[in-house]
Short mmCIF file of C-alpha atoms and ligand atoms in Angstrom, two decimals:
data_model
loop_
_atom_site.label_atom_id
_atom_site.label_comp_id
_atom_site.label_asym_id
_atom_site.label_seq_id
_atom_site.Cartn_x
_atom_site.Cartn_y
_atom_site.Cartn_z
CA UNK E 1 140.19 53.75 229.26
CA UNK E 2 143.55 54.57 230.86
CA UNK E 3 144.18 58.21 231.65
CA UNK E 4 147.41 59.66 230.35
CA UNK E 5 149.11 63.06 230.45
CA UNK E 6 149.13 65.19 227.33
CA UNK E 7 152.20 67.36 226.52
CA UNK E 8 154.31 69.26 223.99
CA UNK E 9 158.12 68.75 224.29
CA UNK E 10 161.06 69.76 222.26
CA UNK E 11 164.81 68.85 222.11
CA UNK E 12 167.69 70.40 220.22
CA UNK E 13 169.90 68.89 217.52
CA UNK E 14 173.69 69.03 217.80
CA UNK E 15 176.94 69.54 216.11
CA UNK E 16 179.93 67.43 216.98
CA UNK E 17 183.01 69.59 217.07
CA UNK E 18 185.46 66.58 217.36
CA UNK E 19 185.19 62.88 218.02
CA UNK E 20 182.38 61.54 215.80
CA UNK E 21 182.87 57.80 215.15
CA UNK E 22 185.84 57.67 217.50
CA UNK E 23 183.29 58.14 220.35
CA UNK E 24 181.61 54.90 219.39
CA UNK E 25 184.84 53.21 220.19
CA UNK E 26 185.44 54.73 223.55
CA UNK E 27 187.18 58.00 222.60
CA UNK E 28 186.39 61.62 223.73
CA UNK E 29 183.90 63.71 221.81
CA UNK E 30 183.08 67.39 222.11
CA UNK E 31 179.46 68.27 221.08
CA UNK E 32 177.25 71.20 221.31
CA UNK E 33 173.51 71.78 220.98
CA UNK E 34 172.04 73.88 218.13
CA UNK E 35 169.18 76.36 218.05
CA UNK E 36 167.27 73.96 215.69
CA UNK E 37 164.79 71.76 217.50
CA UNK E 38 162.44 68.81 217.10
CA UNK E 39 158.85 69.35 218.64
CA UNK E 40 156.54 66.56 219.64
CA UNK E 41 152.91 66.73 220.69
CA UNK E 42 151.24 63.85 222.53
CA UNK E 43 147.38 63.79 222.63
CA UNK E 44 145.24 61.45 224.52
CA UNK E 45 142.34 60.01 222.43
CA UNK E 46 139.44 57.69 222.98
CA UNK E 47 139.52 56.02 219.52
CA UNK E 48 141.19 52.81 220.70
CA UNK E 49 144.03 53.57 218.32
CA UNK E 50 147.73 54.47 218.60
CA UNK E 51 148.73 56.92 215.89
CA UNK E 52 151.93 58.59 214.73
CA UNK E 53 152.25 61.51 212.39
CA UNK E 54 155.75 62.26 211.10
CA UNK E 55 155.33 64.94 208.37
CA UNK E 56 159.00 65.41 207.93
CA UNK E 57 159.37 61.94 206.59
CA UNK E 58 155.91 61.57 205.19
CA UNK E 59 154.81 58.89 207.66
CA UNK E 60 151.31 58.80 209.03
CA UNK E 61 150.31 55.55 210.65
CA UNK E 62 147.51 54.30 212.99
CA UNK E 63 147.02 50.84 214.60
CA UNK E 64 144.34 49.38 216.85
CA UNK E 65 145.69 49.28 220.35
CA UNK E 66 144.59 45.61 220.47
CA UNK E 67 146.67 44.76 217.36
CA UNK E 68 149.80 46.23 218.84
CA UNK E 69 149.25 44.72 222.31
CA UNK E 70 149.91 41.24 221.07
CA UNK E 71 153.36 42.18 219.89
CA UNK E 72 154.48 42.34 223.50
CA UNK E 73 156.46 39.22 224.46
CA UNK E 74 154.36 37.49 227.28
CA UNK E 75 157.38 36.92 229.40
CA UNK E 76 158.22 40.59 229.66
CA UNK E 77 157.68 42.69 232.77
CA UNK E 78 158.78 46.29 233.15
CA UNK E 79 162.09 46.84 231.42
CA UNK E 80 165.00 47.49 233.76
CA UNK E 81 168.07 47.12 231.59
CA UNK E 82 168.15 50.36 229.47
CA UNK E 83 171.64 49.66 228.02
CA UNK E 84 170.39 46.91 225.67
CA UNK E 85 167.37 46.36 223.43
CA UNK E 86 165.04 43.49 224.02
CA UNK E 87 165.91 41.27 220.98
CA UNK E 88 162.58 39.45 221.04
CA UNK E 89 160.56 42.70 220.98
CA UNK E 90 162.73 44.19 218.22
CA UNK E 91 162.28 41.04 216.08
CA UNK E 92 158.50 41.12 216.48
CA UNK E 93 158.35 44.81 215.70
CA UNK E 94 160.56 44.42 212.67
CA UNK E 95 158.20 41.70 211.31
CA UNK E 96 155.28 44.00 212.07
CA UNK E 97 156.53 47.28 210.46
CA UNK E 98 158.32 45.40 207.64
CA UNK E 99 162.01 46.05 208.57
CA UNK E 100 162.71 42.23 208.98
CA UNK E 101 164.90 41.98 205.82
CA UNK E 102 167.43 44.69 206.81
CA UNK E 103 165.12 47.25 205.41
CA UNK E 104 166.45 50.24 207.32
CA UNK E 105 164.45 52.96 205.68
CA UNK E 106 163.68 56.33 207.31
CA UNK E 107 160.10 55.58 207.99
CA UNK E 108 160.65 52.07 209.36
CA UNK E 109 163.28 53.18 211.77
CA UNK E 110 161.22 55.98 213.13
CA UNK E 111 158.22 53.72 213.49
CA UNK E 112 160.23 51.02 215.22
CA UNK E 113 161.73 53.40 217.66
CA UNK E 114 158.23 54.82 218.54
CA UNK E 115 156.56 51.39 218.90
CA UNK E 116 159.38 50.01 220.86
CA UNK E 117 159.23 52.78 223.47
CA UNK E 118 155.44 52.80 223.55
CA UNK E 119 155.26 49.09 224.17
CA UNK E 120 158.18 48.91 226.65
CA UNK E 121 156.63 51.75 228.74
CA UNK E 122 153.06 50.74 228.65
CA UNK E 123 153.01 47.08 227.50
CA UNK E 124 152.85 45.44 230.88
CA UNK E 125 149.50 47.07 231.66
CA UNK E 126 146.60 48.60 229.74
CA UNK E 127 147.85 50.28 226.44
CA UNK E 128 146.63 53.94 226.12
CA UNK E 129 144.94 55.26 223.00
CA UNK E 130 146.97 58.28 221.85
CA UNK E 131 148.35 60.29 218.93
CA UNK E 132 151.94 61.51 218.70
CA UNK E 133 152.88 64.17 216.04
CA UNK E 134 156.43 65.32 215.53
CA UNK E 135 157.87 68.22 213.58
CA UNK E 136 161.51 69.13 213.23
CA UNK E 137 163.45 72.23 212.14
CA UNK E 138 166.36 69.89 211.68
CA UNK E 139 167.23 68.24 208.32
CA UNK E 140 166.70 64.51 208.78
CA UNK E 141 169.67 62.15 208.35
CA UNK E 142 172.21 64.94 207.79
CA UNK E 143 174.51 64.64 210.80
CA UNK E 144 172.79 67.15 213.07
CA UNK E 145 171.37 64.59 215.46
CA UNK E 146 167.76 64.47 214.23
CA UNK E 147 167.49 60.87 215.36
CA UNK E 148 168.58 61.79 218.86
CA UNK E 149 166.31 64.74 219.10
CA UNK E 150 163.41 62.57 217.96
CA UNK E 151 164.34 59.86 220.50
CA UNK E 152 164.65 62.33 223.35
CA UNK E 153 161.25 63.84 222.49
CA UNK E 154 159.63 60.40 222.36
CA UNK E 155 161.31 59.34 225.64
CA UNK E 156 160.27 62.53 227.48
CA UNK E 157 156.68 62.60 226.19
CA UNK E 158 156.00 58.85 226.77
CA UNK E 159 157.63 58.87 230.20
CA UNK E 160 155.64 61.95 231.15
CA UNK E 161 152.33 60.36 229.72
CA UNK E 162 152.97 57.20 231.73
CA UNK E 163 153.62 59.12 234.95
CA UNK E 164 157.17 57.77 235.26
CA UNK E 165 158.31 61.43 235.43
CA UNK E 166 156.29 64.40 236.57
CA UNK E 167 154.85 67.15 234.30
CA UNK E 168 157.13 69.96 235.32
CA UNK E 169 155.18 72.85 233.79
CA UNK E 170 153.47 75.11 236.31
CA UNK E 171 150.23 76.83 235.30
CA UNK E 172 151.89 80.25 234.80
CA UNK E 173 155.03 78.92 233.08
CA UNK E 174 155.66 78.69 229.28
CA UNK E 175 158.56 76.23 229.31
CA UNK E 176 160.05 73.99 232.00
CA UNK E 177 162.82 71.40 232.33
CA UNK E 178 163.03 68.32 234.40
CA UNK E 179 165.29 67.64 237.45
CA UNK E 180 168.60 65.82 236.95
CA UNK E 181 167.19 62.39 237.90
CA UNK E 182 164.32 62.69 235.43
CA UNK E 183 166.71 63.84 232.77
CA UNK E 184 168.80 60.76 233.39
CA UNK E 185 165.81 58.60 232.83
CA UNK E 186 164.78 60.46 229.65
CA UNK E 187 168.43 60.19 228.34
CA UNK E 188 168.47 56.42 229.01
CA UNK E 189 165.22 55.80 227.11
CA UNK E 190 166.30 58.08 224.34
CA UNK E 191 169.46 55.81 224.05
CA UNK E 192 167.10 52.93 223.26
CA UNK E 193 165.60 54.91 220.35
CA UNK E 194 169.13 55.62 219.13
CA UNK E 195 170.07 51.96 219.46
CA UNK E 196 167.20 51.24 216.99
CA UNK E 197 168.15 53.95 214.66
CA UNK E 198 171.99 53.91 214.76
CA UNK E 199 172.60 50.24 215.54
CA UNK E 200 175.60 50.93 217.92
CA UNK E 201 175.26 54.51 219.21
CA UNK E 202 177.71 56.15 221.49
CA UNK E 203 175.05 58.02 223.35
CA UNK E 204 176.64 61.49 222.78
CA UNK E 205 173.78 62.78 220.57
CA UNK E 206 170.95 61.92 223.02
CA UNK E 207 173.01 63.45 225.87
CA UNK E 208 173.19 66.68 224.05
CA UNK E 209 169.49 66.49 223.14
CA UNK E 210 168.72 65.94 226.80
CA UNK E 211 171.05 68.38 228.53
CA UNK E 212 171.82 70.92 225.85
CA UNK E 213 174.93 73.23 225.94
CA UNK E 214 178.41 71.95 225.18
CA UNK E 215 179.59 68.72 226.60
CA UNK E 216 182.48 66.36 226.70
CA UNK E 217 181.48 62.71 226.28
CA UNK E 218 183.60 59.68 227.06
CA UNK E 219 182.33 56.10 227.30
CA UNK E 220 178.94 57.23 228.62
CA UNK E 221 180.32 59.75 231.00
CA UNK E 222 178.82 63.18 230.33
CA UNK E 223 180.69 66.22 231.54
CA UNK E 224 178.98 69.63 230.79
CA UNK E 225 181.43 72.33 229.79
CA UNK E 226 180.08 75.32 231.59
CA UNK E 227 182.82 77.74 230.53
CA UNK E 228 183.19 77.99 226.78
CA UNK E 229 183.96 80.94 224.54
CA UNK E 230 181.35 82.22 222.17
CA UNK E 231 182.09 80.32 218.82
CA UNK E 232 180.76 81.49 215.45
CA UNK E 233 179.99 78.58 213.31
CA UNK E 234 178.75 78.17 209.80
CA UNK E 235 176.73 75.11 209.06
CA UNK E 236 176.56 73.61 205.53
CA UNK E 237 174.25 70.78 204.46
CA UNK E 238 175.57 69.18 201.27
CA UNK E 239 172.18 67.51 201.05
CA UNK E 240 173.89 64.21 200.13
CA UNK E 241 171.70 61.64 201.92
CA UNK E 242 173.21 59.10 204.21
CA UNK E 243 172.50 56.77 207.10
CA UNK E 244 174.44 56.91 210.37
CA UNK E 245 173.74 53.19 210.94
CA UNK E 246 175.45 52.27 207.62
CA UNK E 247 178.45 54.71 208.24
CA UNK E 248 179.01 53.45 211.85
CA UNK E 249 178.99 49.83 210.57
CA UNK E 250 181.44 50.86 207.77
CA UNK E 251 183.94 52.27 210.27
CA UNK E 252 183.60 49.04 212.46
CA UNK E 253 184.44 46.95 209.31
CA UNK E 254 187.52 49.04 208.69
CA UNK E 255 188.69 48.71 212.20
CA UNK E 256 188.20 44.96 211.99
CA UNK E 257 190.18 44.86 208.73
CA UNK E 258 193.06 47.15 209.80
CA UNK E 259 193.00 47.09 213.58
CA UNK E 260 196.60 48.46 214.23
CA UNK E 261 196.18 51.17 211.55
CA UNK E 262 192.78 52.42 212.67
CA UNK E 263 193.68 52.32 216.42
CA UNK E 264 196.24 55.03 216.04
CA UNK E 265 193.80 57.17 214.03
CA UNK E 266 191.13 56.83 216.78
CA UNK E 267 193.75 57.67 219.40
CA UNK E 268 194.74 60.75 217.45
CA UNK E 269 191.04 61.89 217.21
CA UNK E 270 190.91 61.46 220.97
CA UNK E 271 193.92 63.68 221.40
CA UNK E 272 192.38 66.23 219.03
CA UNK E 273 189.24 66.41 221.21
CA UNK E 274 191.29 66.85 224.39
CA UNK E 275 193.49 69.46 222.84
CA UNK E 276 190.39 71.39 221.50
CA UNK E 277 188.84 71.25 225.02
CA UNK E 278 192.08 72.67 226.52
CA UNK E 279 192.20 75.49 224.08
CA UNK E 280 188.56 76.32 224.59
CA UNK E 281 189.10 76.47 228.28
CA UNK E 282 192.12 78.71 227.88
CA UNK E 283 190.10 81.05 225.74
CA UNK E 284 187.80 81.55 228.66
CA UNK E 285 190.52 82.42 231.20
CA UNK E 286 192.99 84.40 229.18
CA UNK E 287 192.65 87.00 226.36
CA UNK E 288 191.64 85.26 223.15
CA UNK E 289 194.48 85.53 220.59
CA UNK E 290 194.83 84.70 216.94
CA UNK E 291 196.99 81.80 218.02
CA UNK E 292 193.97 80.17 219.80
CA UNK E 293 192.07 80.22 216.48
CA UNK E 294 195.09 78.99 214.61
CA UNK E 295 195.23 75.87 216.75
CA UNK E 296 191.50 75.32 216.49
CA UNK E 297 191.65 75.58 212.67
CA UNK E 298 194.55 73.09 212.46
CA UNK E 299 192.71 70.63 214.64
CA UNK E 300 189.67 70.93 212.37
CA UNK E 301 191.94 70.13 209.29
CA UNK E 302 193.74 67.19 210.92
CA UNK E 303 190.43 65.65 212.00
CA UNK E 304 188.85 66.01 208.59
CA UNK E 305 191.86 63.96 207.21
CA UNK E 306 191.31 61.28 209.82
CA UNK E 307 187.59 61.08 209.02
CA UNK E 308 188.54 60.57 205.40
CA UNK E 309 190.91 57.83 206.44
CA UNK E 310 188.04 56.21 208.37
CA UNK E 311 186.11 56.12 205.13
CA UNK E 312 183.34 58.60 206.05
CA UNK E 313 184.19 61.45 203.62
CA UNK E 314 182.45 62.33 200.45
CA UNK E 315 183.35 64.52 197.41
CA UNK E 316 180.66 67.03 198.46
CA UNK E 317 182.39 67.44 201.82
CA UNK E 318 185.80 67.92 199.96
CA UNK E 319 184.12 70.66 198.00
CA UNK E 320 182.94 72.29 201.22
CA UNK E 321 186.51 72.23 202.60
CA UNK E 322 187.98 73.54 199.37
CA UNK E 323 185.52 76.44 198.88
CA UNK E 324 185.91 77.60 202.54
CA UNK E 325 189.66 77.24 202.58
CA UNK E 326 189.81 79.52 199.52
CA UNK E 327 188.36 82.23 201.89
CA UNK E 328 190.73 81.25 204.66
CA UNK E 329 188.18 79.26 206.55
CA UNK E 330 188.43 75.72 207.85
CA UNK E 331 185.72 73.04 207.75
CA UNK E 332 185.16 69.45 208.69
CA UNK E 333 182.25 67.04 208.41
CA UNK E 334 180.05 66.75 211.55
CA UNK E 335 178.05 63.79 212.64
CA UNK E 336 178.38 60.52 210.68
CA UNK E 337 179.69 61.95 207.44
CA UNK E 338 179.27 60.23 204.05
CA UNK E 339 177.45 63.44 202.99
CA UNK E 340 175.21 65.42 205.27
CA UNK E 341 176.60 68.46 207.15
CA UNK E 342 179.92 70.15 207.84
CA UNK E 343 180.91 72.90 210.14
CA UNK E 344 183.09 75.85 209.34
CA UNK E 345 184.80 77.83 212.05
CA UNK E 346 184.49 81.61 211.73
CA UNK E 347 187.06 83.82 213.42
CA UNK E 348 185.72 86.83 215.55
CA UNK E 349 187.27 89.13 212.97
CA UNK E 350 186.02 87.38 209.92
CA UNK E 351 184.31 90.07 207.97
CA UNK E 352 180.62 89.80 207.32
CA UNK E 353 181.20 90.31 203.64
CA UNK E 354 183.57 87.26 203.60
CA UNK E 355 180.86 85.21 205.40
CA UNK E 356 178.18 86.29 202.92
CA UNK E 357 180.26 85.57 199.83
CA UNK E 358 181.25 82.11 201.32
CA UNK E 359 177.64 81.33 202.00
CA UNK E 360 176.75 82.38 198.46
CA UNK E 361 179.36 80.18 196.84
CA UNK E 362 178.28 77.27 198.94
CA UNK E 363 174.72 77.81 197.88
CA UNK E 364 175.93 77.90 194.36
CA UNK E 365 177.19 74.36 194.88
CA UNK E 366 173.58 73.47 195.68
CA UNK E 367 174.32 73.28 199.47
CA UNK E 368 172.22 74.84 202.27
CA UNK E 369 174.34 77.13 204.38
CA UNK E 370 173.64 79.34 207.36
CA UNK E 371 175.48 80.82 210.36
CA UNK E 372 174.12 79.23 213.51
CA UNK E 373 173.98 79.94 217.12
CA UNK E 374 175.02 77.19 219.46
CA UNK E 375 174.28 76.13 223.05
CA UNK E 376 170.45 75.88 223.00
CA UNK E 377 168.64 74.35 226.08
CA UNK E 378 168.16 70.62 226.35
CA UNK E 379 164.73 68.85 226.40
CA UNK E 380 161.94 71.05 227.51
CA UNK E 381 158.20 70.91 228.02
CA UNK E 382 156.14 73.71 226.44
CA UNK E 383 152.87 75.51 226.96
CA UNK E 384 151.25 75.95 223.40
CA UNK E 385 151.97 79.68 223.78
CA UNK E 386 155.71 79.09 223.79
CA UNK E 387 155.75 77.18 220.53
CA UNK E 388 156.20 79.17 217.34
CA UNK E 389 152.88 79.58 215.56
CA UNK E 390 153.82 77.72 212.36
CA UNK E 391 155.16 74.71 214.30
CA UNK E 392 152.10 74.64 216.58
CA UNK E 393 149.97 74.73 213.44
CA UNK E 394 151.72 71.64 212.07
CA UNK E 395 151.50 69.83 215.40
CA UNK E 396 147.76 70.60 215.75
CA UNK E 397 146.95 69.51 212.28
CA UNK E 398 146.64 65.92 213.17
N1 ADP R 401 161.52 64.58 212.52
C1 ADP R 401 161.60 63.31 212.46
N2 ADP R 401 160.54 62.52 212.24
C2 ADP R 401 160.58 61.24 212.17
N3 ADP R 401 161.71 60.47 212.26
C3 ADP R 401 162.78 61.21 212.38
C4 ADP R 401 162.80 62.63 212.48
N4 ADP R 401 164.12 63.02 212.63
C5 ADP R 401 164.86 61.88 212.59
N5 ADP R 401 164.09 60.80 212.38
C6 ADP R 401 164.55 59.36 212.32
O1 ADP R 401 166.08 59.33 212.46
C7 ADP R 401 166.60 58.94 211.21
C8 ADP R 401 167.87 59.78 210.83
O2 ADP R 401 168.85 59.37 211.78
P1 ADP R 401 170.34 59.49 211.45
O3 ADP R 401 170.67 58.60 210.29
O4 ADP R 401 171.01 59.07 212.77
O5 ADP R 401 170.72 60.89 210.99
P2 ADP R 401 170.82 62.23 211.90
O6 ADP R 401 170.64 61.77 213.40
O7 ADP R 401 172.20 62.71 211.68
O8 ADP R 401 169.84 63.17 211.42
C9 ADP R 401 165.54 59.03 210.18
O9 ADP R 401 165.76 58.03 209.20
C10 ADP R 401 164.25 58.77 211.00
O10 ADP R 401 164.05 57.38 211.12
C1 PMV R 402 178.94 58.91 214.11
C2 PMV R 402 178.38 59.20 215.54
O1 PMV R 402 179.52 59.49 216.32
C3 PMV R 402 177.56 60.46 215.46
C4 PMV R 402 176.33 60.38 214.44
O2 PMV R 402 175.59 61.56 214.53
P1 PMV R 402 174.41 61.73 213.46
O3 PMV R 402 173.40 60.68 213.56
O4 PMV R 402 175.07 61.67 212.12
O5 PMV R 402 173.78 63.12 213.76
C5 PMV R 402 177.66 58.02 215.99
C6 PMV R 402 177.31 58.06 217.55
O6 PMV R 402 178.07 58.65 218.25
O7 PMV R 402 176.42 57.32 217.91
MG1 MG R 403 171.53 60.23 214.34
#
């Protein structure tokens, strides 16, 4: 039986400050990693089976390696083009997992992304027997990039298991990261997972999951913003379920229907991202003033209107904006919208009593709400000691 490397990896979720949807159409986005992560454990087995345990989405599946092996198109060697999916492999996998009739459910998408990467990475040789277990602190399908964190973890663990990238953890270390070249490979493979889950992803989410921190993303170009002011952000999950794939397709339809109208909206979002970036930079090189915050707040308001124009708003997100504005705070949706999460900018002087009453009022609307810290590290490999006990317990359960 083929020998593979075992590992535990994690990747962060993200919040998009500005540029969601527009980024799919070649505009600038500003995004930042969160302190909420997805963890994945890959275990080598000798059962002749390939198994996946996804307790967040109640999915536990096992196949005989031989059963999966014949899904690999015979003509296929090692995959070189990581910008497109192999349509033949996707078709076969859809038939196999039951997503052939446009059945884009949570479980099918996650399974498809896993099997696609597993077969693409190992399918040209002997398929290893292994078990992958994933647990996330992120809400699934809520705009915080859970799909990308999942795809980044899958890519890192499977690439590491296959020997395509090294195991960077030294014996005495608790966490380690890969070198730039390996991160680029992880990011490219994670993009494949995102293509399965999003349909037409921009790549911003997997870039944040891979590199962490705050970054500017434009047409596949990733520029880390090393100098950013400390921002206080409130995250609210309206808990209205939605699918990024459906929302991205909805925006595309609207652009096709009203090209000249939507083009100007997308250009305006681009200008918002660029203005926000300039203001954030100014805030790191000159004393921060109330005017900086006034501009950041106005940008949030304008962008939220644009996202409504694109058709990705939701009454629950309107409620979030209204409740926070009554406290003098400004909010916008983050991620694909249509429900899911929103961000609220807190000012440095915002009193903690105001924050607490706002959180309480949002909870009274049946939303989840918490102050978050941003800028967590990108994809990492862990020793078991560096994983919180409760999370390790879940990963070891299977
Ligand atoms: N922890 C997880 N375990 C399994 N699948 C996950 C997990 N997190 C995300 N996914 C996959 O990602 C999909 C959600 O992606 P998406 O609609 O892009 O929302 P978001 O990325 O904003 O959370 C889920 O339907 C599922 O297929
Ligand atoms: C709407 C979009 O800009 C972000 C989607 O983020 P999320 O899956 O909702 O976390 C799509 C993309 O960039 O691929
Ligand atoms: Mg997503």
